[in-house]
């Protein structure tokens, strides 16, 4: 008999230990698709055992804390209580959704079920609807104890798990095009630019960087060219727009941050939309992109989790594009003066000849190899009298190199040809009647003898 009583006493002790050690816990893991789609998520949790409820008896719920503190390292902000909306699902085998009340979780006890009749107790399940829209969901685990009335155990842990999410939504369009269709782009203003837009979903703070996979632009053209341009990638600059913009960078093969050093935070809707402007300045256009053709540079945007944020590791994402800068075939020649006078009013002029420089240079621009020709409309005419056009030589001034002296005729002749593309090249010219030609001016009636001289830029 002594052994039997000892056995019974020991059995009671073990039973009591099991009850004292019980503790319910509900973990709600939000699917990534609900966050990206901004759709509420409902999970059903087992919340212990409901007591027998008389008519009008209630099951109430409340949080014991003001919010859901994060339990994961690197997740700083707590989760608000009001994202959770509990509602009794069932007691035992009885579905109670039709008579249960959904509430917004708070620190105030609220009835989520009121018995319409005498209700037997049993296993309790609760639906937890997570309101997704209007919140910035930061990856991590958030937990708070909640207290029930008429439920055992009375205090239970409720955890919300937000998955680590980093996924591209809209990629950068490719190619990113820029066009130079006017010579003014090489001279003043901002040169040329284009804007990349892209967006991505994220539950982690992010850093955005940019690089090229090539150190130089590739070049192609259907136009005539003297040599293949070699343009460094760094002639393309980048500047992110908006509140998260970092400093402007020159593109290189090394990834450089274009977002602020404080990282881009997780935002409401969990979708970050970014705009990044790629530019080539007028000065760099003039120095590197004068040859007509298409210049192409591959670029890669990398979006990565902030290193100190939860979780420890998370794969980064990339969006690839290429920049195509197209320079059109263009040419221009400007003559700043319309009249040049050579005066033969002294014997010295006849003995030594006369040279007159154009007061301002001719200016030429071309985006393909080019030349300049000169011709006259005919002889120099004054009324019924004329002087042969061939008395006149057009040539460069003493400081001007690369010009072939030309004896004027009605046939266009090259002052020079096949010069490299250029913007606003100044060409200093002079007109000369040498003393060997002044005999053609003798015995001519006094007067002003005129001829039209035409300069033409030739850019095949």
Coordinates of C-alpha atoms in Angstrom, one line a residue:
X1 CA 0.0 0.0 0.0
X2 CA 2.8 2.4 0.7
X3 CA 4.3 1.8 -2.7
X4 CA 0.9 2.5 -4.4
X5 CA 0.4 5.9 -2.6
X6 CA 3.9 6.9 -3.6
X7 CA 3.2 6.1 -7.2
X8 CA 0.0 8.1 -7.2
X9 CA 1.7 11.1 -5.5
X10 CA 4.5 11.0 -8.1
X11 CA 2.0 10.9 -11.0
X12 CA 0.2 14.0 -9.6
X13 CA 3.5 15.9 -9.4
X14 CA 4.4 15.2 -13.0
X15 CA 0.9 16.3 -14.2
X16 CA 1.1 19.6 -12.4
X17 CA 4.6 20.2 -13.8
X18 CA 3.2 19.8 -17.4
X19 CA 0.5 22.3 -16.9
X20 CA 2.7 24.9 -15.2
X21 CA 5.2 24.7 -18.1
X22 CA 2.6 25.2 -21.0
X23 CA 2.8 28.4 -23.0
X24 CA 1.1 29.1 -26.3
X25 CA 2.8 31.0 -29.1
X26 CA 1.5 32.1 -32.5
X27 CA 3.9 33.1 -35.3
X28 CA 2.5 34.8 -38.3
X29 CA 4.8 35.0 -41.3
X30 CA 3.7 37.5 -44.0
X31 CA 4.3 36.2 -47.5
X32 CA 6.4 38.4 -49.8
X33 CA 3.6 38.4 -52.4
X34 CA 1.2 40.2 -50.0
X35 CA 3.8 42.9 -49.4
X36 CA 4.5 43.5 -53.1
X37 CA 0.9 43.3 -54.0
X38 CA -0.2 45.4 -51.0
X39 CA -2.8 42.8 -50.0
X40 CA -3.8 42.0 -46.5
X41 CA -2.8 38.6 -45.1
X42 CA -4.8 36.4 -42.7
X43 CA -3.3 33.6 -40.7
X44 CA -5.1 31.3 -38.3
X45 CA -3.3 30.6 -35.0
X46 CA -4.0 28.0 -32.2
X47 CA -4.4 30.0 -29.0
X48 CA -4.8 27.4 -26.2
X49 CA -8.2 26.4 -24.8
X50 CA -11.3 28.5 -24.4
X51 CA -13.3 28.2 -21.2
X52 CA -17.0 27.3 -21.0
X53 CA -18.9 30.5 -21.7
X54 CA -22.3 31.4 -20.4
X55 CA -24.7 33.5 -22.4
X56 CA -23.0 36.9 -22.9
X57 CA -19.6 35.5 -21.8
X58 CA -16.7 37.0 -23.7
X59 CA -13.2 36.3 -24.9
X60 CA -11.1 39.4 -24.9
X61 CA -7.6 40.1 -26.1
X62 CA -5.1 42.9 -25.4
X63 CA -1.4 43.5 -25.9
X64 CA 0.9 43.9 -22.9
X65 CA 3.2 46.3 -24.7
X66 CA 2.7 49.5 -26.7
X67 CA 4.0 47.9 -29.9
X68 CA 5.8 44.9 -31.3
X69 CA 9.4 45.2 -30.4
X70 CA 11.9 43.8 -32.9
X71 CA 13.7 40.7 -31.7
X72 CA 16.1 40.5 -34.6
X73 CA 19.5 42.4 -34.6
X74 CA 19.6 45.1 -37.2
X75 CA 15.9 45.7 -37.1
X76 CA 15.5 48.9 -35.2
X77 CA 12.0 50.2 -35.5
X78 CA 9.1 48.4 -33.7
X79 CA 6.0 47.3 -35.4
X80 CA 2.7 49.1 -34.6
X81 CA 0.0 47.1 -32.8
X82 CA -2.7 48.4 -35.2
X83 CA -1.4 46.3 -38.1
X84 CA -2.9 43.2 -36.4
X85 CA -6.6 42.6 -36.4
X86 CA -7.6 39.5 -34.4
X87 CA -11.0 37.7 -34.7
X88 CA -12.1 34.3 -33.2
X89 CA -12.2 31.6 -35.8
X90 CA -13.4 28.5 -33.9
X91 CA -13.8 26.9 -30.5
X92 CA -13.5 23.2 -30.6
X93 CA -15.2 22.1 -33.9
X94 CA -17.6 25.1 -33.9
X95 CA -16.9 27.8 -36.6
X96 CA -17.6 31.1 -35.1
X97 CA -16.5 33.6 -37.8
X98 CA -20.1 34.6 -38.3
X99 CA -20.6 35.7 -34.7
X100 CA -17.1 36.9 -33.9
X101 CA -15.9 40.5 -33.9
X102 CA -12.7 41.7 -35.5
X103 CA -10.8 44.3 -33.5
X104 CA -7.6 46.3 -33.9
X105 CA -5.1 45.0 -31.4
X106 CA -4.3 47.5 -28.6
X107 CA -3.4 47.6 -25.0
X108 CA -7.1 47.9 -24.1
X109 CA -9.0 44.6 -23.6
X110 CA -11.4 44.1 -26.4
X111 CA -14.0 41.4 -27.0
X112 CA -13.3 39.2 -30.0
X113 CA -16.2 36.9 -29.2
X114 CA -19.4 37.2 -27.2
X115 CA -21.3 33.9 -26.6
X116 CA -24.8 34.1 -28.0
X117 CA -25.8 31.0 -26.1
X118 CA -24.1 28.7 -23.6
X119 CA -20.9 27.8 -25.4
X120 CA -18.8 24.8 -24.5
X121 CA -15.0 25.3 -24.2
X122 CA -12.4 23.7 -26.3
X123 CA -9.4 24.4 -28.6
X124 CA -9.4 28.0 -29.6
X125 CA -8.2 29.3 -33.0
X126 CA -8.0 33.0 -33.9
X127 CA -7.7 34.6 -37.3
X128 CA -5.0 37.3 -37.4
X129 CA -5.6 39.7 -40.3
X130 CA -2.5 41.7 -41.1
X131 CA -3.2 45.1 -42.7
X132 CA -0.5 45.5 -45.3
X133 CA -1.3 48.8 -47.0
X134 CA -0.1 52.1 -45.5
X135 CA 2.8 50.5 -43.7
X136 CA 6.5 50.3 -44.3
X137 CA 7.4 46.7 -43.6
X138 CA 10.9 46.3 -42.3
X139 CA 12.4 42.8 -42.4
X140 CA 12.7 41.1 -39.0
X141 CA 10.7 39.3 -36.3
X142 CA 8.5 41.3 -34.0
X143 CA 7.0 39.8 -30.8
X144 CA 4.7 40.9 -28.0
X145 CA 2.9 39.0 -25.3
X146 CA -0.9 39.2 -25.6
X147 CA -3.4 38.5 -22.8
X148 CA -6.7 36.7 -23.2
X149 CA -9.7 36.4 -20.8
X150 CA -11.4 33.1 -20.5
X151 CA -8.6 31.4 -22.4
X152 CA -5.9 29.1 -21.0
X153 CA -3.0 30.0 -21.1
X154 CA -4.0 33.6 -20.5
X155 CA -0.7 35.1 -21.7
X156 CA 0.7 34.0 -25.1
X157 CA 3.3 35.3 -27.4
X158 CA 2.3 36.7 -30.8
X159 CA 5.1 37.1 -33.3
X160 CA 5.0 38.8 -36.7
X161 CA 7.7 37.7 -39.2
X162 CA 8.4 40.1 -42.1
X163 CA 10.5 38.4 -44.8
X164 CA 13.8 39.9 -46.1
X165 CA 12.7 41.0 -49.6
X166 CA 14.7 42.7 -52.3
X167 CA 13.3 42.3 -55.8
X168 CA 13.4 44.4 -59.0
X169 CA 10.0 45.5 -60.2
X170 CA 10.7 47.8 -63.3
X171 CA 14.1 47.5 -64.9
X172 CA 16.0 50.4 -66.5
X173 CA 15.1 50.7 -70.2
X174 CA 17.8 49.9 -72.6
X175 CA 19.4 51.5 -74.5
X176 CA 19.4 54.9 -72.8
X177 CA 19.7 57.3 -75.7
X178 CA 21.2 60.7 -76.1
X179 CA 21.4 62.7 -79.3
X180 CA 23.5 65.6 -80.4
X181 CA 21.7 67.2 -83.4
X182 CA 22.9 70.7 -83.0
X183 CA 26.4 72.3 -82.8
X184 CA 25.2 74.4 -79.9
X185 CA 25.3 71.3 -77.7
X186 CA 29.1 71.5 -77.9
X187 CA 29.3 75.1 -76.9
X188 CA 27.1 76.1 -74.0
X189 CA 24.6 74.8 -71.5
X190 CA 24.4 71.3 -70.0
X191 CA 25.5 69.3 -73.0
X192 CA 23.3 66.3 -73.3
X193 CA 21.5 64.1 -70.7
X194 CA 19.0 61.3 -70.3
X195 CA 17.2 60.0 -67.2
X196 CA 16.9 56.4 -66.1
X197 CA 13.9 55.3 -64.0
X198 CA 13.5 52.1 -62.2
X199 CA 11.8 50.7 -59.1
X200 CA 12.1 47.8 -56.7
X201 CA 10.4 46.2 -53.7
X202 CA 12.4 46.1 -50.5
X203 CA 11.9 45.3 -46.8
X204 CA 15.5 46.3 -46.1
X205 CA 17.3 49.6 -46.3
X206 CA 19.2 49.8 -49.5
X207 CA 22.3 51.3 -51.2
X208 CA 22.4 51.9 -54.9
X209 CA 25.6 51.9 -56.9
X210 CA 26.5 52.3 -60.6
X211 CA 29.4 51.1 -62.8
X212 CA 30.2 50.2 -66.4
X213 CA 31.7 46.9 -67.5
X214 CA 33.9 48.7 -70.0
X215 CA 36.5 51.4 -69.4
X216 CA 35.8 53.1 -72.7
X217 CA 32.8 53.8 -75.1
X218 CA 32.6 51.6 -78.1
X219 CA 32.2 53.5 -81.4
X220 CA 30.4 52.8 -84.7
X221 CA 29.6 55.0 -87.6
X222 CA 28.5 55.1 -91.2
X223 CA 30.2 58.4 -91.8
X224 CA 33.7 59.1 -93.0
X225 CA 36.3 59.3 -90.1
X226 CA 40.0 59.7 -89.9
X227 CA 40.5 57.7 -86.7
X228 CA 38.4 55.8 -84.1
X229 CA 37.6 57.9 -81.1
X230 CA 38.7 56.5 -77.7
X231 CA 36.4 58.0 -75.1
X232 CA 36.9 57.1 -71.4
X233 CA 33.8 55.9 -69.5
X234 CA 34.4 58.7 -67.0
X235 CA 33.1 61.3 -69.5
X236 CA 29.7 60.1 -68.5
X237 CA 28.4 61.5 -65.2
X238 CA 25.6 60.3 -63.0
X239 CA 23.4 62.1 -60.4
X240 CA 20.5 60.5 -58.6
X241 CA 17.4 62.7 -58.0
X242 CA 15.3 63.1 -54.9
X243 CA 15.7 62.9 -51.2
X244 CA 18.1 59.9 -51.3
X245 CA 20.6 61.4 -53.8
X246 CA 24.3 61.0 -53.2
X247 CA 27.1 63.0 -54.9
X248 CA 27.5 63.1 -58.7
X249 CA 30.0 60.5 -60.0
X250 CA 32.0 59.9 -63.1
X251 CA 31.3 56.4 -64.4
X252 CA 34.1 53.8 -64.0
X253 CA 34.4 50.0 -63.9
X254 CA 34.3 50.3 -60.1
X255 CA 30.9 50.4 -58.6
X256 CA 30.3 53.8 -56.9
X257 CA 27.5 54.8 -54.6
X258 CA 24.9 57.1 -56.2
X259 CA 22.5 57.0 -53.2
X260 CA 23.1 58.9 -50.0
X261 CA 25.5 57.4 -47.4
X262 CA 22.6 57.1 -44.9
X263 CA 21.0 54.5 -47.2
X264 CA 17.5 54.5 -48.7
X265 CA 15.0 53.6 -46.0
X266 CA 12.1 51.2 -46.3
X267 CA 9.1 53.2 -47.4
X268 CA 5.3 52.9 -47.3
X269 CA 4.2 50.5 -50.1
X270 CA 7.8 49.0 -49.8
X271 CA 8.4 50.2 -53.4
X272 CA 11.3 52.6 -54.1
X273 CA 11.1 54.5 -57.4
X274 CA 14.3 56.2 -58.4
X275 CA 15.4 58.5 -61.2
X276 CA 19.0 58.9 -62.2
X277 CA 20.3 61.4 -64.7
X278 CA 23.2 60.5 -66.9
X279 CA 25.0 63.5 -68.6
X280 CA 27.9 64.5 -70.8
X281 CA 28.9 68.1 -70.4
X282 CA 29.3 70.5 -73.4
X283 CA 33.1 70.7 -72.6
X284 CA 33.4 66.9 -72.7
X285 CA 31.3 66.6 -75.8
X286 CA 33.7 69.1 -77.6
X287 CA 36.8 67.3 -76.3
X288 CA 35.7 63.7 -76.9
X289 CA 32.6 63.3 -79.1
X290 CA 33.1 65.5 -82.1
X291 CA 33.2 62.6 -84.6
X292 CA 29.8 61.8 -86.0
X293 CA 28.6 58.3 -85.0
X294 CA 27.3 56.3 -82.1
X295 CA 29.1 55.9 -78.8
X296 CA 27.9 53.1 -76.6
X297 CA 28.7 52.3 -72.9
X298 CA 27.2 49.4 -70.9
X299 CA 26.1 50.4 -67.4
X300 CA 25.0 48.3 -64.4
X301 CA 22.9 49.5 -61.4
X302 CA 23.3 47.4 -58.3
X303 CA 20.8 47.5 -55.4
X304 CA 22.1 46.0 -52.2
X305 CA 21.0 45.7 -48.6
X306 CA 22.5 48.1 -46.2
X307 CA 25.3 46.0 -44.7
X308 CA 24.4 46.6 -41.0
X309 CA 20.7 45.9 -41.5
X310 CA 18.9 42.6 -40.8
X311 CA 19.5 39.9 -42.1
X312 CA 23.2 39.2 -42.1
X313 CA 23.2 38.4 -45.9
X314 CA 20.8 39.0 -48.7
X315 CA 21.5 38.8 -52.4
X316 CA 21.7 42.1 -54.2
X317 CA 19.9 42.8 -57.5
X318 CA 21.0 44.5 -60.7
X319 CA 19.4 46.2 -63.6
X320 CA 21.5 46.6 -66.8
X321 CA 21.3 49.1 -69.5
X322 CA 23.6 50.8 -72.0
X323 CA 24.1 54.5 -73.0
X324 CA 24.0 55.3 -76.7
X325 CA 25.1 58.8 -77.5
X326 CA 24.6 59.6 -81.2
X327 CA 26.3 62.5 -82.8
X328 CA 24.8 63.6 -86.2
X329 CA 26.7 64.7 -89.2
X330 CA 26.9 68.5 -89.0
X331 CA 29.0 71.3 -90.5
X332 CA 29.1 75.0 -90.4
X333 CA 31.2 77.9 -91.7
X334 CA 30.8 81.5 -90.7
X335 CA 32.4 84.6 -92.2
X336 CA 32.2 87.5 -89.8
X337 CA 32.9 90.3 -92.5
X338 CA 31.5 90.7 -96.0
X339 CA 34.1 93.1 -97.5
X340 CA 37.9 93.2 -97.7
X341 CA 39.6 96.1 -99.4
X342 CA 43.0 96.2 -101.1
X343 CA 44.0 99.7 -102.0
X344 CA 46.5 100.7 -104.7
X345 CA 46.9 104.4 -104.1
X346 CA 50.7 104.8 -104.0
X347 CA 53.6 103.8 -106.2
X348 CA 54.9 101.6 -103.3
X349 CA 51.7 99.6 -103.5
X350 CA 52.4 98.8 -107.2
X351 CA 56.1 98.1 -106.5
X352 CA 55.7 95.9 -103.5
X353 CA 52.2 94.5 -103.9
X354 CA 49.4 94.7 -101.3
X355 CA 48.3 92.3 -98.6
X356 CA 45.2 92.7 -96.5
X357 CA 44.2 90.3 -93.7
X358 CA 40.6 89.6 -93.0
X359 CA 39.9 91.5 -89.7
X360 CA 38.2 88.4 -88.1
X361 CA 38.8 84.7 -88.8
X362 CA 36.6 82.4 -90.7
X363 CA 35.1 79.9 -88.2
X364 CA 34.4 76.3 -89.1
X365 CA 32.8 73.4 -87.3
X366 CA 32.3 69.8 -88.5
X367 CA 31.6 66.4 -87.0
X368 CA 33.2 64.6 -89.9
X369 CA 36.6 65.1 -91.7
X370 CA 36.2 68.3 -93.7
X371 CA 37.9 70.8 -95.9
X372 CA 37.4 74.4 -97.1
X373 CA 37.4 75.6 -100.7
X374 CA 37.5 79.0 -102.2
X375 CA 36.5 80.4 -105.6
X376 CA 35.5 83.7 -107.2
X377 CA 32.5 84.6 -109.2
X378 CA 34.7 86.0 -112.0
X379 CA 37.1 88.8 -112.7
X380 CA 37.2 92.0 -110.6
X381 CA 34.7 94.4 -112.3
X382 CA 34.3 98.2 -112.3
X383 CA 31.7 99.2 -114.9
X384 CA 33.0 98.1 -118.3
X385 CA 36.5 97.5 -117.0
X386 CA 37.9 94.4 -115.4
X387 CA 41.0 93.0 -113.7
X388 CA 41.8 89.2 -113.9
X389 CA 40.8 87.3 -110.8
X390 CA 44.1 85.5 -111.0
X391 CA 46.0 88.6 -109.7
X392 CA 44.6 87.7 -106.2
X393 CA 46.1 85.0 -103.8
X394 CA 44.1 83.8 -100.8
X395 CA 46.4 82.3 -98.1
X396 CA 46.8 81.9 -94.4
X397 CA 48.3 84.7 -92.3
X398 CA 51.8 84.4 -90.9
X399 CA 50.5 82.7 -87.8
X400 CA 48.1 80.4 -89.5
X401 CA 49.4 76.9 -90.4
X402 CA 47.9 74.2 -92.7
X403 CA 46.6 76.5 -95.4
X404 CA 47.5 76.1 -99.1
X405 CA 47.9 79.5 -100.9
X406 CA 45.3 79.6 -103.7
X407 CA 45.3 81.8 -106.9
X408 CA 41.7 82.8 -107.3
X409 CA 39.7 81.4 -110.1
X410 CA 36.1 80.5 -110.8
X411 CA 37.0 76.9 -109.9
X412 CA 36.7 75.9 -106.3
X413 CA 40.1 75.0 -104.8
X414 CA 41.1 73.5 -101.5
X415 CA 42.5 75.7 -98.9
X416 CA 42.9 72.4 -96.9
X417 CA 41.1 69.0 -96.8
X418 CA 40.5 65.9 -94.6
X419 CA 40.9 67.9 -91.4
X420 CA 39.8 66.1 -88.2
X421 CA 36.4 67.0 -86.8
X422 CA 36.4 70.3 -84.9
X423 CA 34.1 72.8 -83.2
X424 CA 34.7 76.6 -83.8
X425 CA 38.1 76.4 -85.4
X426 CA 39.3 79.9 -86.3
X427 CA 41.0 80.2 -89.7
X428 CA 43.0 83.5 -90.2
X429 CA 43.2 84.4 -93.9
X430 CA 44.6 87.2 -95.9
X431 CA 44.2 88.4 -99.5
X432 CA 47.4 89.3 -101.5
X433 CA 48.2 90.9 -104.8
X434 CA 51.9 90.3 -105.3
X435 CA 54.1 92.8 -107.1
X436 CA 54.4 90.2 -109.9
X437 CA 50.7 90.8 -110.7
X438 CA 50.5 94.6 -110.4
X439 CA 51.2 95.0 -114.1
X440 CA 47.7 93.8 -114.6
X441 CA 46.4 96.8 -112.7
X442 CA 48.3 99.4 -114.8
X443 CA 46.4 101.5 -117.3
X444 CA 43.2 100.6 -115.6
X445 CA 40.8 103.5 -114.9
X446 CA 40.6 104.5 -111.3
X447 CA 37.7 102.9 -109.4
X448 CA 36.5 100.1 -107.2
X449 CA 36.8 96.7 -108.7
X450 CA 34.6 94.1 -107.1
X451 CA 34.3 90.3 -107.2
X452 CA 32.5 87.9 -105.0
X453 CA 34.7 85.3 -103.2
X454 CA 32.9 82.2 -101.9
X455 CA 34.2 79.9 -99.1
X456 CA 32.6 76.5 -98.8
X457 CA 33.0 73.9 -96.1
X458 CA 33.2 70.4 -97.7
X459 CA 32.2 67.6 -95.3
X460 CA 31.6 64.5 -97.4

